[in-house]
Coordinates of C-alpha atoms and ligand atoms in Angstrom, one line a residue:
Chain A
M26 CA 28.1 11.7 -27.3
A27 CA 29.9 14.4 -28.6
D28 CA 27.1 14.7 -31.3
A29 CA 23.6 15.5 -30.6
P30 CA 21.3 12.7 -31.2
P31 CA 18.7 13.6 -34.6
P32 CA 15.4 14.7 -33.4
L33 CA 13.4 11.2 -33.3
A34 CA 16.6 9.9 -31.9
A35 CA 16.0 12.1 -29.2
C36 CA 12.4 11.9 -28.8
A37 CA 12.3 7.7 -28.2
L38 CA 15.4 9.1 -26.0
R39 CA 13.2 10.6 -23.4
L40 CA 10.4 8.8 -23.6
G41 CA 12.9 5.3 -22.8
D42 CA 14.8 6.9 -20.9
D43 CA 11.4 7.8 -18.3
A44 CA 10.1 3.6 -18.6
L45 CA 14.2 3.3 -17.7
I46 CA 14.4 5.5 -14.7
L47 CA 10.8 4.8 -13.1
G48 CA 10.8 0.8 -13.7
Q49 CA 14.2 0.5 -12.3
R50 CA 13.9 3.0 -9.2
L51 CA 9.9 1.1 -8.9
S52 CA 11.8 -2.8 -8.4
E53 CA 13.5 -1.3 -5.5
W54 CA 10.9 -2.1 -3.7
C55 CA 11.1 -5.6 -4.8
G56 CA 10.7 -7.8 -1.5
H57 CA 10.3 -4.9 0.6
A58 CA 6.5 -3.3 -0.6
P59 CA 3.9 -2.8 2.7
A60 CA 2.2 -6.4 1.7
I61 CA 2.7 -8.4 -0.7
E62 CA 0.3 -7.8 -2.9
I63 CA 2.1 -4.2 -3.2
D64 CA 4.7 -6.2 -4.1
L65 CA 3.5 -7.4 -6.8
S66 CA 2.3 -5.3 -8.4
L67 CA 5.0 -2.4 -7.7
A68 CA 6.6 -5.0 -9.8
N69 CA 4.3 -5.5 -12.7
V70 CA 4.7 -1.4 -13.1
A71 CA 8.4 -1.3 -13.2
L72 CA 8.1 -4.7 -15.7
D73 CA 6.2 -2.6 -18.0
Q74 CA 8.2 0.2 -17.6
I75 CA 11.6 -2.1 -18.4
G76 CA 9.7 -3.6 -21.6
Q77 CA 9.1 -0.3 -22.8
A78 CA 12.1 1.0 -22.5
A79 CA 13.6 -1.9 -24.2
H80 CA 11.2 -0.9 -27.5
F81 CA 12.1 2.9 -26.5
L82 CA 15.7 2.8 -26.1
G83 CA 16.1 0.5 -29.2
L84 CA 14.2 2.6 -31.7
A85 CA 16.8 5.5 -29.8
G86 CA 19.7 3.2 -31.7
E87 CA 18.3 2.0 -34.5
I88 CA 16.8 5.6 -35.5
E89 CA 20.6 7.1 -34.4
G90 CA 22.4 4.0 -36.8
K91 CA 25.8 4.0 -34.7
G92 CA 24.9 0.5 -33.8
R93 CA 24.1 1.7 -30.2
D94 CA 21.7 -1.0 -29.1
A95 CA 19.0 -0.3 -26.0
D96 CA 21.2 -2.1 -23.5
K97 CA 24.3 -0.3 -24.6
L98 CA 22.1 2.8 -24.8
A99 CA 21.3 2.3 -21.3
F100 CA 24.6 0.7 -19.0
H101 CA 27.2 2.7 -21.6
R102 CA 25.4 6.8 -21.1
D103 CA 26.4 8.9 -17.9
V104 CA 24.0 11.6 -16.3
M105 CA 24.8 14.2 -19.6
D106 CA 23.2 11.7 -22.0
F107 CA 20.1 10.7 -20.0
A108 CA 16.8 12.9 -21.2
N109 CA 14.6 11.8 -18.5
C110 CA 11.6 13.4 -16.8
L111 CA 13.2 14.8 -13.0
L112 CA 10.4 13.3 -11.6
V113 CA 10.7 9.9 -12.2
E114 CA 13.9 9.4 -10.6
Q115 CA 13.2 11.4 -7.3
P116 CA 13.4 8.3 -4.1
N117 CA 11.1 6.0 -4.0
G118 CA 10.6 7.6 -0.3
D119 CA 7.7 6.2 1.9
F120 CA 5.2 4.7 0.3
A121 CA 3.0 7.5 -0.4
Q122 CA 6.2 9.4 -2.2
T123 CA 5.9 6.4 -3.9
V124 CA 2.4 6.6 -5.4
A125 CA 2.8 10.2 -5.7
R126 CA 5.2 9.9 -8.2
Q127 CA 3.3 7.6 -9.6
F128 CA 0.2 8.8 -9.5
L129 CA 1.1 12.0 -11.4
F130 CA 4.3 10.6 -13.6
S131 CA 1.4 7.6 -14.9
H132 CA -1.8 10.0 -16.0
Y133 CA 0.9 12.2 -18.1
Q134 CA 2.0 8.7 -19.7
E135 CA -0.7 7.9 -20.7
L136 CA -2.4 11.2 -22.0
L137 CA 0.9 10.6 -23.9
Y138 CA 0.5 7.3 -25.4
A139 CA -2.9 7.9 -26.1
A140 CA -1.3 11.1 -28.0
L141 CA 1.1 8.9 -29.5
A142 CA -0.7 6.2 -30.5
E143 CA -1.7 8.4 -33.7
S144 CA 1.5 9.2 -34.5
K145 CA 2.1 10.3 -38.2
D146 CA 5.7 7.9 -37.7
A147 CA 4.1 3.6 -37.2
R148 CA 7.2 2.5 -34.7
F149 CA 6.6 5.9 -31.9
A150 CA 3.1 4.6 -32.9
A151 CA 2.9 1.3 -32.3
I152 CA 4.4 0.9 -29.4
A153 CA 2.9 3.4 -27.7
A154 CA -0.6 2.1 -28.7
K155 CA 0.7 -1.3 -26.9
A156 CA 2.1 0.2 -24.4
L157 CA -1.4 2.4 -23.2
K158 CA -3.5 -0.7 -21.9
E159 CA -0.4 -0.6 -19.3
V160 CA -0.1 2.5 -18.5
K161 CA -3.1 2.8 -18.3
Y162 CA -4.0 0.5 -15.0
H163 CA -0.7 2.4 -13.8
A164 CA -2.9 5.8 -14.0
T165 CA -6.0 3.4 -12.5
L166 CA -4.1 2.0 -9.7
A167 CA -2.1 5.0 -8.7
S168 CA -5.4 6.9 -8.4
D169 CA -6.4 4.3 -6.4
W170 CA -3.7 4.4 -3.6
V171 CA -4.2 8.5 -3.7
V172 CA -7.4 8.2 -2.8
R173 CA -6.8 5.3 -0.4
L174 CA -3.8 7.2 1.5
G175 CA -5.4 10.5 1.7
D176 CA -8.5 9.1 2.7
G177 CA -7.9 7.1 5.0
A178 CA -6.1 7.1 8.5
E179 CA -4.4 10.4 10.2
E180 CA -1.0 8.8 9.4
S181 CA -1.6 8.2 5.8
R182 CA -2.8 11.5 4.7
A183 CA 0.5 13.4 5.9
R184 CA 2.4 11.1 4.2
M185 CA 0.0 11.4 1.2
I186 CA 0.5 15.4 1.4
A187 CA 3.7 15.5 1.8
G188 CA 4.4 13.2 -0.8
L189 CA 2.5 15.5 -2.9
D190 CA 4.2 18.2 -1.8
W191 CA 7.8 16.5 -3.4
M192 CA 6.5 15.5 -6.3
W193 CA 4.6 18.7 -7.0
R194 CA 8.1 20.9 -8.5
F195 CA 9.1 18.1 -10.9
A196 CA 5.4 18.7 -13.1
D197 CA 5.7 20.5 -15.2
E198 CA 8.3 19.6 -16.7
L199 CA 6.7 17.4 -18.2
F200 CA 4.4 19.2 -20.4
A201 CA 7.7 21.1 -21.4
A202 CA 7.5 21.6 -25.0
D203 CA 10.8 22.2 -27.2
E204 CA 11.8 22.1 -30.8
I205 CA 13.0 18.0 -30.9
D206 CA 8.8 17.0 -29.4
A207 CA 7.5 19.1 -31.9
A208 CA 10.1 16.6 -34.2
L209 CA 8.2 13.6 -33.4
G210 CA 4.0 16.3 -33.7
L211 CA 4.0 15.9 -30.8
D212 CA 2.7 18.8 -28.4
K213 CA 3.1 17.7 -24.6
A214 CA 1.8 21.1 -24.1
A215 CA -1.6 19.9 -24.7
L216 CA -1.8 17.4 -22.7
R217 CA -1.5 19.8 -19.7
S218 CA -5.6 20.7 -18.8
A219 CA -6.1 16.9 -19.3
W220 CA -3.7 16.5 -17.0
D221 CA -4.7 19.2 -14.5
A222 CA -8.9 17.6 -14.8
R223 CA -7.5 13.8 -13.7
I224 CA -5.2 15.1 -10.9
D225 CA -7.7 17.4 -9.4
A226 CA -10.4 15.1 -9.4
V227 CA -8.7 12.7 -7.8
L228 CA -7.5 14.7 -5.6
A229 CA -10.8 15.4 -5.2
D230 CA -11.6 11.6 -4.6
A231 CA -8.8 11.6 -1.4
T232 CA -9.9 15.6 0.4
L233 CA -7.0 16.7 -0.4
E234 CA -5.9 19.8 -2.1
R235 CA -3.6 20.4 -4.6
P236 CA -0.6 21.2 -3.4
A237 CA 0.3 24.8 -2.9
A238 CA 2.5 26.1 -6.1
H239 CA 6.6 25.7 -6.2
R240 CA 9.4 27.1 -9.0
P241 CA 9.2 24.2 -11.6
V242 CA 12.3 22.1 -11.5
L243 CA 13.3 21.5 -14.7
G244 CA 16.6 20.1 -16.8
G245 CA 16.3 16.4 -17.2
R246 CA 15.4 16.7 -21.2
T247 CA 18.1 18.0 -21.2
G248 CA 21.0 16.1 -19.2
R249 CA 20.5 18.4 -15.8
H250 CA 19.0 16.1 -13.4
S251 CA 19.5 15.6 -9.7
E252 CA 21.9 14.2 -6.9
H253 CA 19.9 11.5 -6.8
L254 CA 20.5 10.2 -11.1
G255 CA 24.5 9.2 -10.7
H256 CA 23.3 6.6 -7.6
L257 CA 20.6 5.1 -9.2
L258 CA 23.5 4.7 -12.0
S259 CA 25.8 3.4 -10.8
E260 CA 23.8 0.5 -8.9
M261 CA 22.2 -0.4 -12.7
Q262 CA 25.6 0.5 -14.5
F263 CA 27.6 -1.7 -12.6
L264 CA 28.8 -4.8 -14.0
Q265 CA 28.6 -3.4 -17.6
R266 CA 31.5 -1.4 -16.6
A267 CA 32.5 -3.1 -14.1
Y268 CA 33.9 -6.2 -17.3
P269 CA 34.1 -3.8 -20.3
G270 CA 32.7 -5.9 -23.0
A271 CA 31.0 -9.8 -21.5
A272 CA 28.0 -10.7 -22.8
W273 CA 25.5 -11.4 -20.2
Chain B
M219 CA 13.9 -28.1 1.5
Y220 CA 11.3 -25.7 2.3
T221 CA 8.9 -28.2 3.6
T222 CA 11.4 -30.7 5.2
D223 CA 10.1 -30.7 9.1
M224 CA 13.0 -28.4 10.8
T225 CA 11.8 -28.8 14.0
G226 CA 13.6 -31.7 14.8
K227 CA 10.9 -32.4 17.4
K228 CA 8.1 -35.2 17.9
T229 CA 5.2 -33.7 17.1
A230 CA 2.9 -33.3 19.6
Q231 CA 0.3 -36.2 20.3
P232 CA -3.1 -35.7 19.1
V233 CA -5.6 -35.3 21.9
A234 CA -7.9 -37.8 21.2
E235 CA -9.9 -38.9 18.6
D236 CA -13.1 -40.7 17.8
P237 CA -11.0 -43.3 16.2
A238 CA -13.5 -45.0 13.8
R239 CA -13.5 -41.2 12.1
V240 CA -9.3 -41.4 12.6
A241 CA -9.0 -44.8 10.6
A242 CA -12.3 -43.5 8.1
F243 CA -9.6 -41.0 7.8
E244 CA -5.9 -42.6 7.1
A245 CA -8.6 -44.7 5.1
R246 CA -9.4 -41.9 2.4
V247 CA -5.4 -40.8 2.2
A248 CA -4.2 -44.0 2.1
N249 CA -6.8 -45.1 -1.2
D250 CA -5.1 -41.2 -2.5
E251 CA -8.2 -39.1 -2.2
F252 CA -7.9 -35.0 -1.8
I253 CA -9.0 -33.7 1.9
E254 CA -11.0 -30.1 1.1
P255 CA -11.4 -28.3 4.3
K256 CA -14.3 -28.5 5.3
D257 CA -13.3 -32.8 5.7
W258 CA -12.9 -33.5 8.7
M259 CA -9.3 -34.0 10.2
P260 CA -7.0 -34.8 12.4
E261 CA -5.6 -32.1 14.7
A262 CA -1.7 -33.1 14.1
Y263 CA -2.3 -32.9 10.4
R264 CA -4.3 -29.8 10.3
R265 CA -1.2 -28.9 12.8
T266 CA 1.8 -30.4 11.0
L267 CA 0.1 -28.7 7.4
I268 CA -0.2 -25.7 8.8
R269 CA 3.4 -25.9 9.6
Q270 CA 4.5 -27.2 6.5
I271 CA 2.5 -24.7 4.0
S272 CA 3.0 -22.1 6.2
Q273 CA 7.3 -23.4 6.7
H274 CA 7.1 -23.1 2.8
A275 CA 5.0 -19.8 2.0
H276 CA 7.8 -18.1 4.9
S277 CA 10.6 -20.0 2.6
E278 CA 9.4 -18.0 -0.6
I279 CA 8.7 -14.3 0.6
V280 CA 12.2 -15.0 1.9
G281 CA 13.4 -15.9 -0.4
M282 CA 12.5 -12.9 -2.7
L283 CA 15.2 -11.0 -0.7
P284 CA 18.2 -12.9 -1.8
E285 CA 17.1 -12.4 -5.6
G286 CA 15.7 -9.3 -5.1
N287 CA 19.5 -8.2 -4.2
W288 CA 20.3 -8.0 -7.7
I289 CA 18.1 -6.7 -9.6
T290 CA 18.6 -2.8 -9.4
R291 CA 22.2 -3.7 -11.0
A292 CA 20.4 -7.0 -13.4
P293 CA 23.5 -6.8 -15.8
N294 CA 20.7 -5.9 -19.4
L295 CA 17.0 -4.9 -19.9
R296 CA 16.4 -8.5 -20.9
R297 CA 18.4 -10.3 -17.6
K298 CA 16.2 -7.3 -15.2
A299 CA 12.8 -8.0 -16.4
I300 CA 13.2 -12.2 -16.0
L301 CA 14.4 -12.2 -12.7
L302 CA 11.9 -9.3 -11.8
A303 CA 9.7 -10.9 -13.4
K304 CA 10.9 -14.4 -11.2
V305 CA 10.8 -13.1 -7.7
Q306 CA 7.2 -11.7 -8.9
D307 CA 6.2 -15.1 -9.4
E308 CA 8.0 -16.1 -5.7
G309 CA 5.9 -13.3 -4.0
G310 CA 2.9 -15.1 -6.1
H311 CA 3.9 -18.2 -4.7
G312 CA 4.1 -16.9 -0.6
L313 CA 0.3 -15.0 -1.6
Y314 CA -0.9 -19.0 -3.1
L315 CA 0.9 -20.9 0.1
Y316 CA -0.5 -18.8 2.0
A317 CA -4.2 -18.7 1.1
A318 CA -3.9 -22.4 1.6
A319 CA -2.8 -22.5 4.5
E320 CA -5.5 -20.4 5.6
T321 CA -8.6 -22.9 4.5
L322 CA -7.1 -24.8 7.4
G323 CA -8.4 -21.9 10.3
V324 CA -4.8 -19.5 10.3
S325 CA -4.5 -15.8 9.5
R326 CA -1.7 -15.1 7.2
D327 CA -1.3 -12.0 9.9
E328 CA -0.3 -14.7 12.5
M329 CA 1.9 -16.9 10.7
T330 CA 3.0 -14.0 9.3
E331 CA 3.7 -12.6 13.4
A332 CA 5.3 -16.4 13.6
L333 CA 8.1 -15.5 10.6
L334 CA 8.8 -12.2 12.8
S335 CA 9.3 -13.8 15.7
G336 CA 11.2 -16.4 14.8
K337 CA 8.7 -19.6 15.5
A338 CA 7.9 -20.0 12.3
K339 CA 11.0 -21.6 10.2
Y340 CA 11.6 -20.6 7.0
S341 CA 14.4 -23.1 4.2
T342 CA 17.9 -22.8 5.7
I343 CA 18.8 -21.7 2.6
F344 CA 18.4 -18.6 1.9
N345 CA 20.7 -17.4 4.5
Y346 CA 23.7 -17.2 2.3
P347 CA 24.7 -13.9 0.6
T348 CA 24.4 -12.8 -2.9
L349 CA 27.8 -11.4 -4.1
T350 CA 28.6 -11.9 -7.6
W351 CA 25.8 -11.9 -10.2
A352 CA 26.7 -16.0 -10.7
D353 CA 24.0 -16.5 -7.8
I354 CA 21.8 -15.9 -9.5
G355 CA 21.9 -18.1 -12.0
A356 CA 22.7 -20.6 -9.7
I357 CA 19.8 -19.7 -7.3
G358 CA 17.6 -20.7 -11.1
W359 CA 19.2 -24.0 -11.4
L360 CA 20.0 -25.7 -7.5
V361 CA 17.6 -24.2 -5.6
D362 CA 14.4 -23.7 -7.6
G363 CA 15.8 -27.2 -9.6
A364 CA 15.8 -28.5 -5.9
A365 CA 12.4 -27.4 -5.2
I366 CA 10.6 -29.0 -7.5
M367 CA 12.4 -32.2 -6.6
N368 CA 10.2 -32.1 -3.3
Q369 CA 7.5 -29.9 -4.7
V370 CA 6.7 -32.2 -7.1
P371 CA 5.4 -35.1 -5.2
L372 CA 4.2 -32.8 -3.5
Q373 CA 1.1 -32.1 -6.0
R374 CA -0.9 -35.5 -5.0
T375 CA -0.4 -34.7 -1.6
S376 CA -3.3 -35.8 0.7
Y377 CA -4.8 -31.6 1.0
G378 CA -6.8 -30.3 -2.5
P379 CA -5.4 -27.1 -1.6
Y380 CA -2.4 -27.3 -0.8
A381 CA -2.1 -30.1 -4.0
R382 CA -3.6 -27.6 -6.7
A383 CA -1.4 -24.3 -4.7
M384 CA 1.6 -27.0 -6.0
V385 CA 0.5 -27.5 -9.5
R386 CA 1.0 -23.8 -10.0
I387 CA 3.6 -23.3 -8.4
C388 CA 5.7 -26.6 -9.8
K389 CA 5.2 -25.0 -13.3
E390 CA 6.4 -21.3 -12.9
E391 CA 9.5 -23.1 -10.8
S392 CA 10.7 -25.1 -13.6
F393 CA 11.3 -21.9 -15.6
H394 CA 13.1 -20.3 -12.9
Q395 CA 16.0 -23.8 -13.3
R396 CA 16.3 -23.5 -16.8
Q397 CA 16.5 -19.5 -16.2
G398 CA 19.2 -20.4 -14.1
Y399 CA 20.8 -22.7 -16.2
E400 CA 20.8 -20.4 -19.0
I401 CA 22.2 -17.7 -17.0
M402 CA 25.0 -19.6 -15.8
M403 CA 25.6 -21.5 -18.6
H404 CA 26.1 -18.4 -20.3
L405 CA 28.6 -16.6 -17.9
A406 CA 30.0 -20.8 -18.0
Q407 CA 30.8 -19.8 -21.3
G408 CA 31.7 -16.2 -21.4
T409 CA 35.1 -14.8 -20.1
P410 CA 37.5 -15.9 -18.1
E411 CA 36.0 -13.6 -15.3
Q412 CA 32.6 -14.9 -15.8
K413 CA 33.9 -18.5 -15.3
R414 CA 35.3 -17.5 -12.1
M415 CA 32.2 -15.4 -11.0
A416 CA 29.4 -18.8 -11.8
Q417 CA 32.4 -21.9 -10.3
D418 CA 32.9 -19.7 -7.4
A419 CA 29.0 -19.4 -7.4
L420 CA 28.4 -22.8 -7.6
D421 CA 31.0 -23.9 -5.0
R422 CA 29.2 -21.6 -2.3
W423 CA 25.6 -22.9 -3.0
W424 CA 26.3 -26.6 -3.6
Q425 CA 26.0 -27.7 0.1
P426 CA 23.7 -25.4 1.5
S427 CA 22.2 -26.7 -2.3
L428 CA 21.9 -30.6 -0.3
M429 CA 21.2 -28.9 2.5
M430 CA 17.4 -28.3 1.2
F431 CA 16.4 -31.9 1.4
G432 CA 16.2 -31.7 5.3
P433 CA 18.5 -34.1 7.5
P434 CA 19.1 -37.2 7.1
D435 CA 16.3 -39.9 7.0
D436 CA 17.8 -41.3 10.2
K437 CA 16.9 -37.3 12.3
S438 CA 14.2 -37.2 10.9
P439 CA 11.9 -38.4 12.7
N440 CA 8.2 -36.8 11.3
T441 CA 8.8 -38.2 8.1
E442 CA 7.0 -41.9 8.4
Q443 CA 3.7 -40.4 9.7
S444 CA 4.5 -37.5 6.9
M445 CA 4.3 -39.8 4.3
R446 CA 1.6 -41.9 5.6
W447 CA -0.1 -38.7 6.0
R448 CA 0.8 -38.3 2.1
I449 CA 2.0 -34.9 2.3
K450 CA 5.7 -35.4 1.6
R451 CA 6.1 -39.1 -0.7
E452 CA 9.8 -38.9 -0.6
T453 CA 12.9 -39.7 1.6
N454 CA 15.0 -37.0 2.0
D455 CA 17.5 -39.1 2.0
E456 CA 15.9 -40.4 -1.4
L457 CA 15.0 -37.1 -3.5
R458 CA 18.8 -35.1 -2.3
Q459 CA 20.1 -38.0 -4.6
K460 CA 17.9 -37.3 -6.9
F461 CA 19.6 -33.7 -6.9
V462 CA 23.2 -34.8 -7.0
D463 CA 21.9 -37.7 -9.6
I464 CA 20.6 -35.1 -12.1
T465 CA 22.6 -32.1 -10.9
V466 CA 26.4 -32.6 -11.7
P467 CA 26.1 -33.2 -15.5
Q468 CA 23.8 -30.7 -15.7
A469 CA 27.5 -29.0 -14.1
E470 CA 30.1 -30.9 -16.7
A471 CA 27.8 -30.2 -19.7
I472 CA 28.8 -26.0 -19.2
G473 CA 32.4 -26.9 -17.4
L474 CA 31.4 -26.2 -13.9
K475 CA 32.5 -29.1 -11.1
A476 CA 30.3 -29.7 -8.1
P477 CA 33.0 -28.8 -5.1
D478 CA 33.0 -32.2 -3.5
P479 CA 36.0 -34.9 -3.7
A480 CA 34.0 -38.0 -3.1
L481 CA 31.9 -37.3 -5.9
K482 CA 32.2 -40.2 -8.1
W483 CA 29.5 -42.0 -9.9
N484 CA 29.2 -45.6 -8.6
E485 CA 28.3 -47.8 -11.3
A486 CA 26.8 -50.6 -8.8
R487 CA 24.2 -48.4 -7.5
G488 CA 23.0 -46.7 -10.2
H489 CA 23.7 -43.0 -8.6
Y490 CA 27.0 -41.0 -7.7
D491 CA 28.8 -41.4 -4.1
F492 CA 28.7 -38.1 -2.4
G493 CA 30.6 -36.6 0.4
E494 CA 28.3 -36.4 3.9
V495 CA 27.1 -33.1 4.3
D496 CA 28.3 -30.5 6.5
W497 CA 25.2 -31.5 9.6
D498 CA 27.0 -29.0 12.2
E499 CA 25.9 -25.9 9.8
F500 CA 22.6 -27.2 8.2
W501 CA 21.7 -27.7 12.6
A502 CA 23.3 -24.1 13.6
V503 CA 21.6 -21.6 10.5
V504 CA 18.1 -24.1 11.4
K505 CA 18.9 -22.5 14.9
G506 CA 18.9 -19.0 13.4
D507 CA 23.2 -19.1 12.9
G508 CA 22.7 -18.6 9.1
P509 CA 25.6 -15.6 7.8
V510 CA 22.2 -13.8 7.3
A511 CA 20.3 -14.4 9.2
K512 CA 19.9 -11.2 11.2
E513 CA 19.3 -9.5 7.3
R514 CA 17.2 -11.3 6.1
M515 CA 15.2 -10.6 9.3
Q516 CA 15.6 -7.4 9.5
A517 CA 14.9 -7.0 6.1
R518 CA 11.4 -8.6 6.1
R519 CA 11.0 -6.9 10.0
K520 CA 11.5 -3.7 8.4
A521 CA 9.3 -3.9 5.5
W522 CA 6.3 -5.3 8.6
D523 CA 6.7 -2.4 10.2
D524 CA 7.0 0.0 7.8
G525 CA 4.1 -0.7 6.0
A526 CA 1.9 -0.7 8.9
W527 CA 0.8 2.6 8.7
V528 CA -0.1 1.9 4.6
R529 CA -2.4 -2.5 5.7
E530 CA -4.2 0.2 8.3
A531 CA -4.9 2.7 6.3
A532 CA -6.5 0.8 3.6
R533 CA -8.7 -0.7 6.2
V534 CA -9.7 2.1 8.1
H535 CA -10.7 4.0 4.5
A536 CA -12.8 1.0 3.2
V537 CA -14.8 1.1 6.6
K538 CA -14.9 4.0 5.3
R539 CA -16.7 4.0 1.8
A540 CA -18.7 1.0 3.3
A541 CA -20.3 2.8 5.4
A542 CA -20.3 6.0 3.2
K543 CA -21.4 3.6 0.6
L544 CA -24.7 1.7 3.3
A545 CA -25.8 5.7 4.0
A546 CA -26.4 6.4 0.9
E547 CA -28.3 3.9 0.3
Ligands
LIG630 FE1 8.9 -20.3 -5.3
LIG631 FE1 11.8 -20.6 -5.1
LIG632 FE1 11.5 -20.2 -8.3

């Protein structure tokens, strides 16, 4: 993709890519979770994210106007054209690491969708408003697990701390604002204090401390990803790449 | 089948029980009444049901693995969502069935331990690998299709909680079957590579699907008792024939061919004749020698072992919070 997409298309891509990559990651758990109930709830979250991804990527393609649909965008771009945040592409690790990722991301996504639901752009507002209830549930689910694992047994506590520590350096990127988000009238930086308050309240309930400040790792929004994303894409895109032009 | 008795042994003779109670029980069952958890039941009935329902539950859970293998590689967003939802349904089926078995006085943990130690069985079908995307179509079409055939009659099985679980499950299985067939249809009408993929999947899954109905009737020692107890309502061979009769035209309709040179419509019988199933293969897989049996059990054991600290945390946390709540009152 040589030309940069129009700013509104880029906004939709970011939203769609976040949901897509997180949904893909979560679906790796399917059949392997610590209990059947957990398996079902992770699959639920994954399904919601994939559904949201289809909507936002569809919108991105529509705004871009080059005939690319959601599948074309999901399965035929390379790492440098993906605009998801680094947080969602992080590996699942153990269950605590997955919970940490979900916890930090879902609270952000809930605040973001709540803001987007009020957007002047009715297309974004409609998708966000519809998905808001889903992501609220994801945030509650993840928070409950942070508390259970943090204020649980010794091993779970140590793992929860390690999980948060792994993910924490990717939190700042969520709130990094630029002119692309401005095109949609989005002020992500303004979401930070509400997010901080939510995170701190849950951590307190979990008897956990905030992880030590890390130097933020940034770059996902402009295609500067971690090494993990390429592997995720090569798995996800395999069939479309191996059988070009086939319909499924 | 998920629920076929694969032990190949006669069930142990029941302990001495009051003949009047046994007779009253048998009469209720013969009258198609539901037996409920609080009702008296012969010990052999209870044990047979635990074995059958838990084996069914294990099949649902192990069955998540071969299809789960393709979720991250599904070819588009729609197929990914459908497959994810399908595998999630199977997990839900496992949950209802474990809950139904628990009403007979066995815990889910005990059943899980029995599976992981190799003591409990699960359907032989899940010991075969999913090699291409077409396998996802073949499993939905054939495996869920065979499951429905066995499970529809079980909606009227004599044990209430089991029958009710079956009603919920059957609705979802028929969705799965249609979705699977739809995948196959697309592939069969697609590029030559896709069509080849579809035929190859049918070639590999055909025999294992026929084996899902269990050994031939004359090698199925518990059939008669199970039929009398209404925990089985049609014999293995009857169900297998029904499956062949329904599936062969479905394959033909999309230009695929079941891999059996003996397959032929028999006008006089009003059924398809078909070749002998490889029963040596079946019994080997029952014994645990399926091509990916080790992988399946390794994956289940890993999920269970790796999840131990999570389940422990949830338990400890619940105890802590309950104590705190009590202290606050
Ligand atoms: Fe099922
Ligand atoms: Fe099934
Ligand atoms: Fe199914």
